[in-house]
Short mmCIF file of C-alpha atoms in Angstrom, two decimals:
data_model
loop_
_atom_site.label_atom_id
_atom_site.label_comp_id
_atom_site.label_asym_id
_atom_site.label_seq_id
_atom_site.Cartn_x
_atom_site.Cartn_y
_atom_site.Cartn_z
CA MET A 8 37.21 -12.15 22.62
CA ASP A 9 37.99 -8.87 20.89
CA ASP A 10 36.15 -7.99 17.72
CA PRO A 11 38.64 -6.66 15.13
CA ARG A 12 35.87 -4.66 13.46
CA ARG A 13 35.51 -2.38 16.49
CA ASP A 14 37.90 0.28 17.78
CA ALA A 15 39.14 -0.11 21.32
CA GLY A 16 37.19 3.03 22.30
CA ASP A 17 33.86 1.79 20.94
CA ASP A 18 31.21 0.74 23.42
CA PRO A 19 30.59 -3.01 23.53
CA PRO A 20 27.46 -4.27 21.80
CA ASP A 21 24.36 -4.05 23.98
CA SER A 22 23.61 -7.63 25.02
CA ARG A 23 20.04 -6.66 25.93
CA SER A 24 19.12 -5.78 22.37
CA ASN A 25 19.25 -7.44 18.99
CA ARG A 26 21.66 -4.78 17.75
CA PRO A 27 24.42 -6.36 15.70
CA ALA A 28 28.05 -5.66 16.60
CA ILE A 29 28.41 -3.49 13.50
CA GLU A 30 25.78 -1.73 11.38
CA ILE A 31 25.75 0.03 8.04
CA ALA A 32 25.67 3.38 9.87
CA ASP A 33 28.88 2.40 11.72
CA ILE A 34 30.60 1.65 8.41
CA LEU A 35 29.38 4.92 6.88
CA ARG A 36 30.52 6.91 9.93
CA ARG A 37 33.98 5.40 9.69
CA HIS A 38 34.48 5.25 5.92
CA GLY A 39 31.72 7.37 4.37
CA ASP A 40 33.77 10.52 3.81
CA THR A 41 36.54 8.58 2.08
CA TYR A 42 34.01 6.65 -0.01
CA ARG A 43 32.30 9.88 -1.08
CA ARG A 44 35.63 11.44 -2.01
CA VAL A 45 36.89 8.41 -4.00
CA ARG A 46 33.55 7.80 -5.73
CA ALA A 47 32.53 11.46 -6.13
CA SER A 48 31.98 11.17 -9.87
CA HIS A 49 29.70 8.13 -9.40
CA LEU A 50 27.56 9.29 -6.49
CA GLY A 51 24.50 11.35 -7.16
CA ARG A 52 22.63 13.67 -4.84
CA VAL A 53 20.20 10.93 -3.82
CA GLU A 54 22.95 8.48 -2.88
CA ARG A 55 24.75 11.10 -0.80
CA ARG A 56 21.50 12.02 0.95
CA VAL A 57 20.71 8.37 1.74
CA MET A 58 24.18 7.90 3.22
CA SER A 59 23.72 10.99 5.41
CA GLU A 60 20.26 9.93 6.58
CA ILE A 61 21.44 6.43 7.52
CA VAL A 62 24.27 7.94 9.57
CA ALA A 63 21.81 10.28 11.31
CA TYR A 64 19.34 7.45 12.08
CA ARG A 65 18.08 7.71 15.66
CA THR A 66 20.47 10.47 16.64
CA GLU A 67 19.76 13.98 17.85
CA ALA A 68 20.45 15.17 14.28
CA LEU A 69 16.92 14.04 13.33
CA GLY A 70 15.31 15.30 16.51
CA GLY A 71 13.38 13.28 19.03
CA HIS A 72 10.87 13.30 21.81
CA MET A 73 10.66 12.34 25.48
CA GLU A 74 9.09 9.06 26.54
CA ALA A 75 7.91 8.65 30.12
CA CYS A 76 6.94 5.57 32.09
CA ASP A 77 3.50 6.01 33.66
CA ASP A 78 4.34 3.71 36.56
CA GLY A 79 7.83 4.76 37.64
CA GLY A 80 8.13 8.18 36.06
CA THR A 81 11.36 7.25 34.30
CA THR A 82 11.96 9.32 31.19
CA ARG A 83 14.24 8.88 28.20
CA VAL A 84 14.90 10.56 24.89
CA ALA A 85 13.64 8.65 21.86
CA TYR A 86 15.37 9.87 18.72
CA ASN A 87 13.56 9.86 15.39
CA SER A 88 14.31 7.48 12.55
CA CYS A 89 15.18 8.69 9.06
CA ARG A 90 12.19 6.94 7.37
CA ASN A 91 14.20 6.72 4.16
CA ARG A 92 12.97 3.98 1.85
CA HIS A 93 16.55 2.79 1.32
CA CYS A 94 17.29 2.43 5.04
CA PRO A 95 17.40 -1.22 6.10
CA LYS A 96 16.31 -0.40 9.65
CA CYS A 97 13.41 1.85 8.73
CA GLN A 98 12.03 -0.13 5.84
CA GLY A 99 13.33 -3.64 6.61
CA PRO A 100 10.12 -4.84 8.33
CA ALA A 101 7.92 -3.30 5.61
CA ARG A 102 10.07 -4.95 2.92
CA ALA A 103 9.83 -8.33 4.67
CA ALA A 104 6.03 -8.03 4.93
CA TRP A 105 5.76 -7.05 1.27
CA LEU A 106 7.93 -10.00 0.19
CA ALA A 107 5.86 -12.41 2.30
CA ALA A 108 2.68 -11.10 0.69
CA ARG A 109 4.19 -11.49 -2.80
CA GLU A 110 5.11 -15.12 -2.07
CA GLY A 111 1.38 -15.80 -1.89
CA ASP A 112 1.02 -14.45 -5.44
CA LEU A 113 3.54 -16.87 -6.96
CA LEU A 114 2.34 -19.66 -9.18
CA PRO A 115 3.07 -23.20 -7.96
CA VAL A 116 5.66 -24.19 -10.55
CA PRO A 117 8.52 -26.64 -10.02
#
């Protein structure tokens, strides 16, 4: 079944990974320039930078390094993450761990 959120030229979602069919970076790539233009008076430097970093997440824009398999010698490029504190992919696991730790601090009230 076709996903109306994807263009016909987009690659299909990778069934081997947990990658959702559409991500925030996909939305920002498609609509970010228009959003910035329409909301220019309401977006500060930080917001614009966060949007740019999320779009660049794990692309050659942020650089990368080579990973090699010791057994088979297969190599691949591993692109760097943005490490921005607002990025759901970079900080999502840290946020979840922090929230779980805070749950232990809550008082047992009904």
